[in-house]
Amino acid sequence: MESAAKRAKVDYFPSVGRIQYEGPESTNPLAFKYYNADEVIMGKPMREWCRFSVAWWHTFNGQMGTDPFSNTKTHLRPWDRGGSLETYLERVDVAFEFFQKLGVDYYCFHDLDVAPQGDSLEEFQKNLDVVTDKLLRKQQETGIKLLWGTQNLFSNNRYKDGAATAPDFDAFAYGCAQTKNMLDVGKKLGAANHIFWGGREGFMTPLNTKVRDEMDHMAAFLRMAVEYKKKIGFDAQFCVEPKPREPMAHQYDYDAQTVIGFLHSYGLEKEFKLNIEPNHTTLAGHDYEHDLRMASACGMLGSIDCNAGQPYLGWDTDEFPSDPRKALLSMLIVVQQGGIAPGGNNFDCKLRRESTDIEDMFLAHIGGMDCIARGLRGAAKLVQEGLMQKVLDARYISWEEHPLAKKVAAGKARLEEVAEYAQQTKDPAMKSGKQEYLEQLLNRYI
């Protein structure tokens, strides 16, 4: 057990102090150029607009520096000494020092990230209890909070065919047990959200799959989770995370509109929102911010895994955001909906295998935070100046001014009534959509 937890305090990052804001003219790689946590923008501090979170699985789970072509780690950390419970407990100290020096307010994890599985579900739960006891103490000491927790129902061999959609009921039951345990952990740690990512909820071939049965079972699984959340008084936002493929050839939570349709089909739309990962969105063939926009338009954007991928690669590369235009478009959606709370911007991102220095952990997160913060600054200016909104308002003005249009929008018009109006009206005049103007206008705010 944690005999070393009572050891003298260790500084795991002795060469790095607390990261400070130095402004856009700074050339210090270990300083923020755009993210100034307590600076107020449109009535909120930047930390509340951004609500940054570090992903445990890409930063502290001991498997960093691997890729599909090599299981040999290149990220060699002095605190990773095997798979013992002692190692997992020491990582808690490492992580909270990192969080504090970076200046983030939140973190996220899967159950398997923070505790060894052991030889049984019972042993795994005991290990999870021990580690989360320490996580709770560190939260109380530092004020850092859990943005969200989730259950890993895709790594263990028992979930090779899925969990909530498994053809084997025993695998389904194990998934329910892990989910129950993590809902208990979420309540214990005061998680603001709970995420459901169906890593293997789909199929490799439809030839051996009862598609409707599997979707029904997934809905039943989600309903039971909602019921249990309410039973234990866990006040967290539930979010489903869309992804079109990988590891399965087709996943039921394909993209934002697919998930929204699924939730409505099963009467779950009031219980869940969406956690959008833009790298998943691009895998579905959409623009980077597309699923953010569609989820927000439907009042369903709950949280963001703010990463990026390579459009010419067919898998989920989980890179840190570095494109200020994409950050602007993404944060514009957040600003327009008034914020992202109780969700946040979680860095579901990993260092490249070639980035082997411990310092790179800070450099990557600083860069990602600055990229998103730069997008926030531009989005706020865009909204405040109102030039784009003026074009949008002019384009849709007839819906605001015409009495019959208002009646249609209110759901009170009849089809024959609108048809009669059309017969008495000249063909609509062509009006420019001003696409090129708006595309260039956007560059003003980058």
CSV table of C-alpha atoms in Angstrom, one decimal:
chain,number,residue,atom,x,y,z
A,1,MET,CA,0.0,0.0,0.0
A,2,GLU,CA,1.1,3.6,0.0
A,3,SER,CA,4.0,3.4,2.4
A,4,ALA,CA,5.7,6.1,0.3
A,5,ALA,CA,2.7,8.4,0.5
A,6,LYS,CA,3.9,9.6,3.8
A,7,ARG,CA,7.4,10.1,2.4
A,8,ALA,CA,8.9,13.6,2.1
A,9,LYS,CA,7.2,15.6,-0.6
A,10,VAL,CA,8.8,15.0,-4.0
A,11,ASP,CA,9.0,17.6,-6.7
A,12,TYR,CA,8.3,15.7,-9.9
A,13,PHE,CA,8.8,18.7,-12.2
A,14,PRO,CA,11.6,20.6,-10.5
A,15,SER,CA,12.6,22.6,-13.6
A,16,VAL,CA,9.1,24.0,-14.1
A,17,GLY,CA,7.4,26.6,-12.0
A,18,ARG,CA,3.7,27.6,-12.1
A,19,ILE,CA,2.9,28.7,-15.6
A,20,GLN,CA,2.2,32.4,-15.9
A,21,TYR,CA,0.5,34.6,-18.4
A,22,GLU,CA,3.1,36.8,-20.2
A,23,GLY,CA,1.0,38.1,-23.2
A,24,PRO,CA,1.3,37.6,-27.0
A,25,GLU,CA,4.7,39.2,-27.3
A,26,SER,CA,6.4,36.7,-25.0
A,27,THR,CA,8.8,34.1,-26.5
A,28,ASN,CA,8.9,32.0,-23.3
A,29,PRO,CA,7.7,28.5,-24.3
A,30,LEU,CA,6.7,27.9,-20.6
A,31,ALA,CA,4.3,30.9,-20.5
A,32,PHE,CA,0.8,31.6,-21.7
A,33,LYS,CA,0.4,34.1,-24.5
A,34,TYR,CA,-3.4,34.3,-24.7
A,35,TYR,CA,-4.8,32.4,-21.7
A,36,ASN,CA,-5.1,34.7,-18.7
A,37,ALA,CA,-7.3,32.7,-16.4
A,38,ASP,CA,-8.9,35.5,-14.3
A,39,GLU,CA,-9.3,38.0,-17.1
A,40,VAL,CA,-12.9,38.8,-17.6
A,41,ILE,CA,-14.3,38.5,-21.1
A,42,MET,CA,-18.0,39.2,-21.8
A,43,GLY,CA,-18.8,39.0,-18.1
A,44,LYS,CA,-16.9,35.7,-17.3
A,45,PRO,CA,-13.3,35.0,-16.4
A,46,MET,CA,-11.4,33.0,-19.1
A,47,ARG,CA,-11.1,30.0,-16.8
A,48,GLU,CA,-14.9,29.7,-16.7
A,49,TRP,CA,-15.3,30.1,-20.5
A,50,CYS,CA,-12.7,27.5,-21.1
A,51,ARG,CA,-13.0,25.2,-18.1
A,52,PHE,CA,-9.8,23.3,-19.1
A,53,SER,CA,-9.2,19.7,-18.0
A,54,VAL,CA,-6.3,17.3,-18.3
A,55,ALA,CA,-7.0,13.7,-19.5
A,56,TRP,CA,-5.5,11.2,-17.2
A,57,TRP,CA,-5.3,8.4,-19.8
A,58,HIS,CA,-3.1,10.3,-22.2
A,59,THR,CA,-0.9,11.8,-19.5
A,60,PHE,CA,-0.5,9.5,-16.5
A,61,ASN,CA,-1.7,6.0,-17.2
A,62,GLY,CA,1.8,4.6,-18.0
A,63,GLN,CA,1.1,3.7,-21.6
A,64,MET,CA,2.3,7.0,-23.2
A,65,GLY,CA,4.6,6.9,-26.1
A,66,THR,CA,3.2,3.9,-27.8
A,67,ASP,CA,1.4,3.7,-31.1
A,68,PRO,CA,-0.3,1.0,-33.3
A,69,PHE,CA,3.0,-0.1,-34.7
A,70,SER,CA,5.0,-0.4,-31.4
A,71,ASN,CA,4.0,-1.3,-27.9
A,72,THR,CA,7.4,-0.1,-26.6
A,73,LYS,CA,7.1,3.2,-24.7
A,74,THR,CA,9.2,6.2,-25.6
A,75,HIS,CA,7.9,8.4,-22.8
A,76,LEU,CA,9.9,7.0,-19.9
A,77,ARG,CA,8.8,8.5,-16.6
A,78,PRO,CA,10.7,8.0,-13.3
A,79,TRP,CA,7.4,7.5,-11.5
A,80,ASP,CA,6.2,4.6,-13.7
A,81,ARG,CA,7.6,1.5,-12.0
A,82,GLY,CA,5.2,-1.2,-13.2
A,83,GLY,CA,1.5,-1.9,-12.6
A,84,SER,CA,1.4,-2.0,-8.8
A,85,LEU,CA,-1.1,-0.2,-6.7
A,86,GLU,CA,1.8,1.8,-5.3
A,87,THR,CA,2.6,3.1,-8.7
A,88,TYR,CA,-1.0,4.2,-9.3
A,89,LEU,CA,-1.0,6.0,-6.0
A,90,GLU,CA,2.2,7.8,-6.8
A,91,ARG,CA,0.8,9.0,-10.1
A,92,VAL,CA,-1.9,10.9,-8.1
A,93,ASP,CA,0.9,13.0,-6.6
A,94,VAL,CA,2.5,13.5,-10.0
A,95,ALA,CA,-0.8,14.4,-11.6
A,96,PHE,CA,-1.9,17.0,-9.0
A,97,GLU,CA,1.5,18.7,-9.1
A,98,PHE,CA,1.2,18.9,-12.9
A,99,PHE,CA,-2.4,20.3,-12.6
A,100,GLN,CA,-1.3,23.0,-10.1
A,101,LYS,CA,1.7,24.1,-12.1
A,102,LEU,CA,-0.2,24.2,-15.3
A,103,GLY,CA,-3.1,26.1,-13.6
A,104,VAL,CA,-6.0,23.9,-14.7
A,105,ASP,CA,-9.1,23.5,-12.6
A,106,TYR,CA,-10.3,20.1,-13.7
A,107,TYR,CA,-9.2,16.6,-14.7
A,108,CYS,CA,-10.9,13.5,-16.2
A,109,PHE,CA,-10.3,9.8,-16.1
A,110,HIS,CA,-11.6,6.3,-16.9
A,111,ASP,CA,-11.7,3.8,-14.1
A,112,LEU,CA,-8.8,1.7,-15.6
A,113,ASP,CA,-6.6,4.8,-15.9
A,114,VAL,CA,-6.3,5.3,-12.1
A,115,ALA,CA,-6.4,1.8,-10.6
A,116,PRO,CA,-5.1,-1.7,-11.5
A,117,GLN,CA,-7.7,-4.2,-12.5
A,118,GLY,CA,-6.4,-7.0,-10.4
A,119,ASP,CA,-7.8,-10.5,-10.9
A,120,SER,CA,-11.5,-9.9,-10.3
A,121,LEU,CA,-14.1,-7.2,-10.4
A,122,GLU,CA,-14.1,-7.2,-6.6
A,123,GLU,CA,-10.3,-6.6,-6.5
A,124,PHE,CA,-10.6,-3.9,-9.1
A,125,GLN,CA,-13.3,-2.1,-7.0
A,126,LYS,CA,-11.1,-2.3,-3.9
A,127,ASN,CA,-8.2,-0.8,-5.8
A,128,LEU,CA,-10.4,1.9,-7.2
A,129,ASP,CA,-11.7,2.7,-3.7
A,130,VAL,CA,-8.1,3.1,-2.4
A,131,VAL,CA,-7.0,5.4,-5.2
A,132,THR,CA,-10.1,7.5,-5.3
A,133,ASP,CA,-9.8,8.1,-1.5
A,134,LYS,CA,-6.4,9.7,-2.3
A,135,LEU,CA,-7.9,11.6,-5.3
A,136,LEU,CA,-10.5,13.0,-3.0
A,137,ARG,CA,-7.9,14.1,-0.5
A,138,LYS,CA,-5.9,15.8,-3.2
A,139,GLN,CA,-9.0,17.6,-4.5
A,140,GLN,CA,-9.7,18.9,-1.0
A,141,GLU,CA,-6.1,20.1,-0.6
A,142,THR,CA,-5.9,21.8,-4.0
A,143,GLY,CA,-9.4,22.8,-5.0
A,144,ILE,CA,-9.0,21.0,-8.3
A,145,LYS,CA,-12.2,19.2,-9.4
A,146,LEU,CA,-13.2,16.2,-11.4
A,147,LEU,CA,-14.8,17.4,-14.7
A,148,TRP,CA,-15.9,13.9,-15.5
A,149,GLY,CA,-15.4,10.3,-15.0
A,150,THR,CA,-16.2,7.3,-17.1
A,151,GLN,CA,-15.9,3.6,-17.3
A,152,ASN,CA,-13.5,1.8,-19.8
A,153,LEU,CA,-15.8,-0.8,-21.5
A,154,PHE,CA,-13.6,-1.4,-24.5
A,155,SER,CA,-10.1,-2.5,-23.4
A,156,ASN,CA,-10.7,-5.8,-21.5
A,157,ASN,CA,-11.1,-8.9,-23.7
A,158,ARG,CA,-14.6,-9.5,-22.2
A,159,TYR,CA,-15.7,-6.4,-24.2
A,160,LYS,CA,-14.4,-7.5,-27.6
A,161,ASP,CA,-17.9,-7.4,-29.0
A,162,GLY,CA,-19.0,-4.4,-27.0
A,163,ALA,CA,-20.5,-4.0,-23.5
A,164,ALA,CA,-24.0,-2.3,-23.7
A,165,THR,CA,-24.4,-4.0,-27.1
A,166,ALA,CA,-22.6,-7.3,-26.4
A,167,PRO,CA,-24.3,-10.4,-27.7
A,168,ASP,CA,-23.2,-12.1,-24.5
A,169,PHE,CA,-25.3,-11.0,-21.5
A,170,ASP,CA,-22.5,-11.7,-19.1
A,171,ALA,CA,-20.4,-9.1,-20.8
A,172,PHE,CA,-23.3,-6.7,-20.6
A,173,ALA,CA,-23.7,-7.4,-16.9
A,174,TYR,CA,-19.9,-6.7,-16.3
A,175,GLY,CA,-20.3,-3.4,-18.1
A,176,CYS,CA,-23.2,-2.5,-15.8
A,177,ALA,CA,-21.2,-3.4,-12.8
A,178,GLN,CA,-18.3,-1.1,-13.9
A,179,THR,CA,-20.7,1.7,-14.7
A,180,LYS,CA,-22.4,1.4,-11.3
A,181,ASN,CA,-19.0,1.6,-9.6
A,182,MET,CA,-18.0,4.7,-11.5
A,183,LEU,CA,-21.3,6.4,-10.8
A,184,ASP,CA,-20.5,5.8,-7.1
A,185,VAL,CA,-17.0,7.2,-7.7
A,186,GLY,CA,-18.4,10.2,-9.5
A,187,LYS,CA,-20.6,11.1,-6.6
A,188,LYS,CA,-17.8,10.5,-4.2
A,189,LEU,CA,-15.5,12.9,-6.1
A,190,GLY,CA,-18.2,15.4,-7.0
A,191,ALA,CA,-17.8,15.0,-10.7
A,192,ALA,CA,-19.7,17.6,-12.8
A,193,ASN,CA,-20.4,15.2,-15.6
A,194,HIS,CA,-20.3,11.5,-16.5
A,195,ILE,CA,-19.4,10.4,-20.0
A,196,PHE,CA,-20.6,7.5,-22.0
A,197,TRP,CA,-18.3,6.6,-24.9
A,198,GLY,CA,-19.3,3.3,-26.6
A,199,GLY,CA,-15.9,2.3,-27.8
A,200,ARG,CA,-17.0,-1.0,-29.1
A,201,GLU,CA,-20.8,-0.4,-29.2
A,202,GLY,CA,-21.2,-1.2,-32.9
A,203,PHE,CA,-20.2,-4.0,-35.3
A,204,MET,CA,-17.4,-5.1,-37.6
A,205,THR,CA,-19.9,-6.8,-39.9
A,206,PRO,CA,-23.7,-6.7,-39.9
A,207,LEU,CA,-23.8,-10.4,-40.9
A,208,ASN,CA,-23.4,-11.6,-37.3
A,209,THR,CA,-25.3,-8.7,-35.7
A,210,LYS,CA,-28.9,-8.2,-34.5
A,211,VAL,CA,-28.7,-4.4,-35.0
A,212,ARG,CA,-32.1,-3.4,-33.5
A,213,ASP,CA,-31.6,-5.7,-30.5
A,214,GLU,CA,-28.2,-4.2,-29.8
A,215,MET,CA,-29.6,-0.6,-30.0
A,216,ASP,CA,-32.5,-1.6,-27.7
A,217,HIS,CA,-30.0,-3.1,-25.2
A,218,MET,CA,-27.9,0.1,-25.3
A,219,ALA,CA,-30.9,2.2,-24.6
A,220,ALA,CA,-31.8,-0.1,-21.7
A,221,PHE,CA,-28.3,0.3,-20.3
A,222,LEU,CA,-28.5,4.1,-20.5
A,223,ARG,CA,-31.9,4.0,-18.8
A,224,MET,CA,-30.6,2.0,-15.9
A,225,ALA,CA,-27.7,4.4,-15.5
A,226,VAL,CA,-30.1,7.3,-15.3
A,227,GLU,CA,-32.2,5.5,-12.8
A,228,TYR,CA,-29.2,4.7,-10.6
A,229,LYS,CA,-27.9,8.2,-10.8
A,230,LYS,CA,-31.2,9.5,-9.5
A,231,LYS,CA,-31.4,6.8,-6.8
A,232,ILE,CA,-28.0,7.8,-5.3
A,233,GLY,CA,-28.5,11.5,-5.7
A,234,PHE,CA,-25.6,12.0,-8.1
A,235,ASP,CA,-26.1,15.5,-9.5
A,236,ALA,CA,-24.0,15.2,-12.7
A,237,GLN,CA,-24.7,15.9,-16.4
A,238,PHE,CA,-24.8,12.8,-18.5
A,239,CYS,CA,-23.2,13.0,-21.9
A,240,VAL,CA,-22.8,10.6,-24.8
A,241,GLU,CA,-19.7,10.9,-27.0
A,242,PRO,CA,-20.1,10.3,-30.7
A,243,LYS,CA,-17.6,8.5,-32.8
A,244,PRO,CA,-18.2,7.0,-36.3
A,245,ARG,CA,-15.7,4.1,-36.3
A,246,GLU,CA,-12.5,2.8,-34.7
A,247,PRO,CA,-12.2,0.3,-33.2
A,248,MET,CA,-15.4,-1.0,-34.8
A,249,ALA,CA,-16.2,-0.6,-38.5
A,250,HIS,CA,-19.5,1.1,-37.6
A,251,GLN,CA,-20.5,2.5,-34.2
A,252,TYR,CA,-24.0,3.3,-33.2
A,253,ASP,CA,-23.0,6.7,-31.9
A,254,TYR,CA,-21.8,7.8,-35.4
A,255,ASP,CA,-22.0,11.5,-35.1
A,256,ALA,CA,-23.9,14.3,-33.2
A,257,GLN,CA,-27.2,14.0,-35.2
A,258,THR,CA,-27.1,10.2,-35.1
A,259,VAL,CA,-26.8,10.3,-31.3
A,260,ILE,CA,-29.5,13.0,-30.9
A,261,GLY,CA,-31.8,10.9,-33.1
A,262,PHE,CA,-31.1,7.8,-31.0
A,263,LEU,CA,-31.8,9.6,-27.7
A,264,HIS,CA,-35.1,11.0,-29.1
A,265,SER,CA,-36.0,7.5,-30.4
A,266,TYR,CA,-35.7,6.0,-27.0
A,267,GLY,CA,-37.1,9.0,-24.9
A,268,LEU,CA,-33.7,9.8,-23.4
A,269,GLU,CA,-33.2,13.2,-24.9
A,270,LYS,CA,-33.9,15.0,-21.6
A,271,GLU,CA,-31.4,12.9,-19.7
A,272,PHE,CA,-28.3,13.3,-21.9
A,273,LYS,CA,-26.3,15.8,-23.7
A,274,LEU,CA,-23.3,15.3,-26.0
A,275,ASN,CA,-19.6,15.3,-25.3
A,276,ILE,CA,-18.1,16.3,-28.7
A,277,GLU,CA,-14.6,15.4,-29.8
A,278,PRO,CA,-13.7,17.2,-33.0
A,279,ASN,CA,-11.2,14.5,-34.1
A,280,HIS,CA,-14.2,12.1,-34.1
A,281,THR,CA,-16.2,14.6,-36.1
A,282,THR,CA,-13.6,14.7,-38.8
A,283,LEU,CA,-13.5,10.9,-38.9
A,284,ALA,CA,-17.2,11.1,-39.7
A,285,GLY,CA,-16.3,13.2,-42.7
A,286,HIS,CA,-17.5,16.6,-41.3
A,287,ASP,CA,-15.7,19.8,-40.7
A,288,TYR,CA,-13.8,20.1,-37.4
A,289,GLU,CA,-16.5,22.1,-35.6
A,290,HIS,CA,-19.6,20.6,-37.3
A,291,ASP,CA,-20.8,18.4,-34.4
A,292,LEU,CA,-20.2,21.2,-31.9
A,293,ARG,CA,-22.5,23.4,-34.1
A,294,MET,CA,-25.2,20.7,-34.6
A,295,ALA,CA,-25.3,19.7,-30.9
A,296,SER,CA,-25.5,23.3,-29.8
A,297,ALA,CA,-28.2,24.1,-32.3
A,298,CYS,CA,-30.3,21.3,-30.7
A,299,GLY,CA,-29.5,22.5,-27.2
A,300,MET,CA,-27.5,19.3,-26.7
A,301,LEU,CA,-23.8,20.5,-26.4
A,302,GLY,CA,-22.7,19.4,-23.0
A,303,SER,CA,-18.9,19.2,-23.1
A,304,ILE,CA,-15.9,19.1,-25.4
A,305,ASP,CA,-12.8,16.9,-25.9
A,306,CYS,CA,-10.8,19.6,-27.5
A,307,ASN,CA,-8.3,17.7,-29.7
A,308,ALA,CA,-7.5,17.6,-33.4
A,309,GLY,CA,-6.6,15.0,-36.0
A,310,GLN,CA,-4.9,14.7,-39.4
A,311,PRO,CA,-7.5,14.8,-42.2
A,312,TYR,CA,-5.3,12.6,-44.4
A,313,LEU,CA,-5.1,9.8,-41.7
A,314,GLY,CA,-8.0,7.4,-41.2
A,315,TRP,CA,-7.7,7.1,-37.4
A,316,ASP,CA,-8.0,9.0,-34.2
A,317,THR,CA,-4.7,10.7,-33.7
A,318,ASP,CA,-5.7,12.8,-30.6
A,319,GLU,CA,-3.4,15.8,-31.2
A,320,PHE,CA,-3.3,19.0,-29.2
A,321,PRO,CA,-5.3,21.8,-30.9
A,322,SER,CA,-3.0,24.2,-32.8
A,323,ASP,CA,-5.2,25.8,-35.5
A,324,PRO,CA,-6.4,29.2,-34.4
A,325,ARG,CA,-9.1,29.3,-37.1
A,326,LYS,CA,-10.7,26.1,-35.9
A,327,ALA,CA,-10.4,27.2,-32.3
A,328,LEU,CA,-12.2,30.5,-33.2
A,329,LEU,CA,-15.0,28.6,-34.9
A,330,SER,CA,-15.3,26.2,-31.9
A,331,MET,CA,-15.3,28.9,-29.2
A,332,LEU,CA,-17.7,31.0,-31.2
A,333,ILE,CA,-20.2,28.2,-30.7
A,334,VAL,CA,-19.5,28.2,-27.0
A,335,VAL,CA,-19.8,31.9,-26.7
A,336,GLN,CA,-23.0,32.0,-28.7
A,337,GLN,CA,-24.6,29.4,-26.3
A,338,GLY,CA,-23.4,31.3,-23.3
A,339,GLY,CA,-20.7,29.0,-22.1
A,340,ILE,CA,-20.0,25.3,-21.7
A,341,ALA,CA,-20.6,24.7,-18.0
A,342,PRO,CA,-21.0,22.2,-16.4
A,343,GLY,CA,-18.9,20.7,-19.1
A,344,GLY,CA,-15.5,21.9,-20.2
A,345,ASN,CA,-12.7,21.7,-22.7
A,346,ASN,CA,-10.9,18.4,-21.9
A,347,PHE,CA,-7.5,17.8,-23.6
A,348,ASP,CA,-8.2,14.3,-24.9
A,349,CYS,CA,-4.7,14.7,-26.5
A,350,LYS,CA,-1.4,12.8,-26.4
A,351,LEU,CA,2.1,13.8,-27.0
A,352,ARG,CA,3.6,12.5,-30.2
A,353,ARG,CA,5.7,9.4,-29.7
A,354,GLU,CA,8.7,11.4,-30.7
A,355,SER,CA,8.2,14.1,-28.0
A,356,THR,CA,10.0,12.4,-25.2
A,357,ASP,CA,11.0,15.2,-22.8
A,358,ILE,CA,9.0,15.6,-19.6
A,359,GLU,CA,8.9,19.3,-20.4
A,360,ASP,CA,6.9,18.4,-23.5
A,361,MET,CA,3.9,17.6,-21.2
A,362,PHE,CA,3.7,21.3,-20.3
A,363,LEU,CA,4.6,22.7,-23.7
A,364,ALA,CA,1.7,20.7,-25.3
A,365,HIS,CA,-0.9,21.7,-22.8
A,366,ILE,CA,0.2,25.3,-22.8
A,367,GLY,CA,0.0,25.4,-26.6
A,368,GLY,CA,-3.5,23.8,-26.5
A,369,MET,CA,-4.8,26.2,-23.8
A,370,ASP,CA,-3.4,29.2,-25.7
A,371,CYS,CA,-5.0,28.0,-28.9
A,372,ILE,CA,-8.4,27.7,-27.4
A,373,ALA,CA,-8.0,31.0,-25.4
A,374,ARG,CA,-7.0,32.8,-28.6
A,375,GLY,CA,-10.2,31.4,-30.2
A,376,LEU,CA,-12.2,32.7,-27.3
A,377,ARG,CA,-10.8,36.2,-27.6
A,378,GLY,CA,-11.6,36.3,-31.3
A,379,ALA,CA,-15.0,34.8,-30.8
A,380,ALA,CA,-15.9,37.4,-28.2
A,381,LYS,CA,-14.7,40.3,-30.4
A,382,LEU,CA,-16.7,38.9,-33.3
A,383,VAL,CA,-19.9,38.7,-31.3
A,384,GLN,CA,-19.4,42.1,-29.7
A,385,GLU,CA,-18.7,43.8,-33.1
A,386,GLY,CA,-21.8,42.2,-34.6
A,387,LEU,CA,-20.7,42.4,-38.3
A,388,MET,CA,-21.4,38.7,-39.0
A,389,GLN,CA,-24.7,38.8,-37.1
A,390,LYS,CA,-25.8,41.8,-39.2
A,391,VAL,CA,-25.4,39.7,-42.4
A,392,LEU,CA,-27.3,36.7,-40.8
A,393,ASP,CA,-30.1,38.9,-39.6
A,394,ALA,CA,-30.5,40.5,-43.0
A,395,ARG,CA,-30.5,37.1,-44.7
A,396,TYR,CA,-33.4,35.9,-42.6
A,397,ILE,CA,-35.3,39.1,-42.2
A,398,SER,CA,-38.4,37.9,-43.9
A,399,TRP,CA,-38.9,35.3,-41.1
A,400,GLU,CA,-38.9,38.1,-38.6
A,401,GLU,CA,-41.1,40.6,-40.5
A,402,HIS,CA,-43.7,38.6,-42.5
A,403,PRO,CA,-46.8,37.7,-40.4
A,404,LEU,CA,-47.3,34.4,-42.2
A,405,ALA,CA,-43.6,33.5,-41.7
A,406,LYS,CA,-44.0,34.1,-38.0
A,407,LYS,CA,-47.1,31.9,-38.0
A,408,VAL,CA,-45.2,29.1,-39.7
A,409,ALA,CA,-42.4,29.3,-37.2
A,410,ALA,CA,-44.9,29.2,-34.4
A,411,GLY,CA,-46.4,26.0,-35.8
A,412,LYS,CA,-49.8,27.6,-36.4
A,413,ALA,CA,-49.9,27.8,-40.2
A,414,ARG,CA,-51.6,25.3,-42.6
A,415,LEU,CA,-50.0,24.0,-45.8
A,416,GLU,CA,-52.8,25.2,-48.0
A,417,GLU,CA,-52.6,28.7,-46.4
A,418,VAL,CA,-48.9,29.0,-47.3
A,419,ALA,CA,-49.5,27.5,-50.8
A,420,GLU,CA,-52.2,30.2,-51.4
A,421,TYR,CA,-49.8,32.9,-50.4
A,422,ALA,CA,-47.2,31.6,-52.9
A,423,GLN,CA,-49.7,31.7,-55.7
A,424,GLN,CA,-50.3,35.4,-55.1
A,425,THR,CA,-46.5,36.2,-54.8
A,426,LYS,CA,-43.8,36.9,-57.3
A,427,ASP,CA,-40.9,34.5,-57.5
A,428,PRO,CA,-38.4,35.3,-54.8
A,429,ALA,CA,-35.6,37.7,-55.8
A,430,MET,CA,-32.1,36.2,-55.7
A,431,LYS,CA,-30.1,37.6,-52.8
A,432,SER,CA,-26.4,37.0,-52.2
A,433,GLY,CA,-25.4,34.7,-49.4
A,434,LYS,CA,-22.1,36.7,-48.9
A,435,GLN,CA,-20.1,33.5,-48.3
A,436,GLU,CA,-16.8,34.9,-49.5
A,437,TYR,CA,-17.2,38.1,-47.5
A,438,LEU,CA,-18.0,36.1,-44.3
A,439,GLU,CA,-15.0,33.8,-44.9
A,440,GLN,CA,-12.7,36.8,-45.1
A,441,LEU,CA,-14.4,38.6,-42.3
A,442,LEU,CA,-13.7,35.6,-40.0
A,443,ASN,CA,-9.9,36.1,-40.6
A,444,ARG,CA,-10.2,39.5,-38.9
A,445,TYR,CA,-10.7,37.7,-35.6
A,446,ILE,CA,-8.0,35.1,-35.7
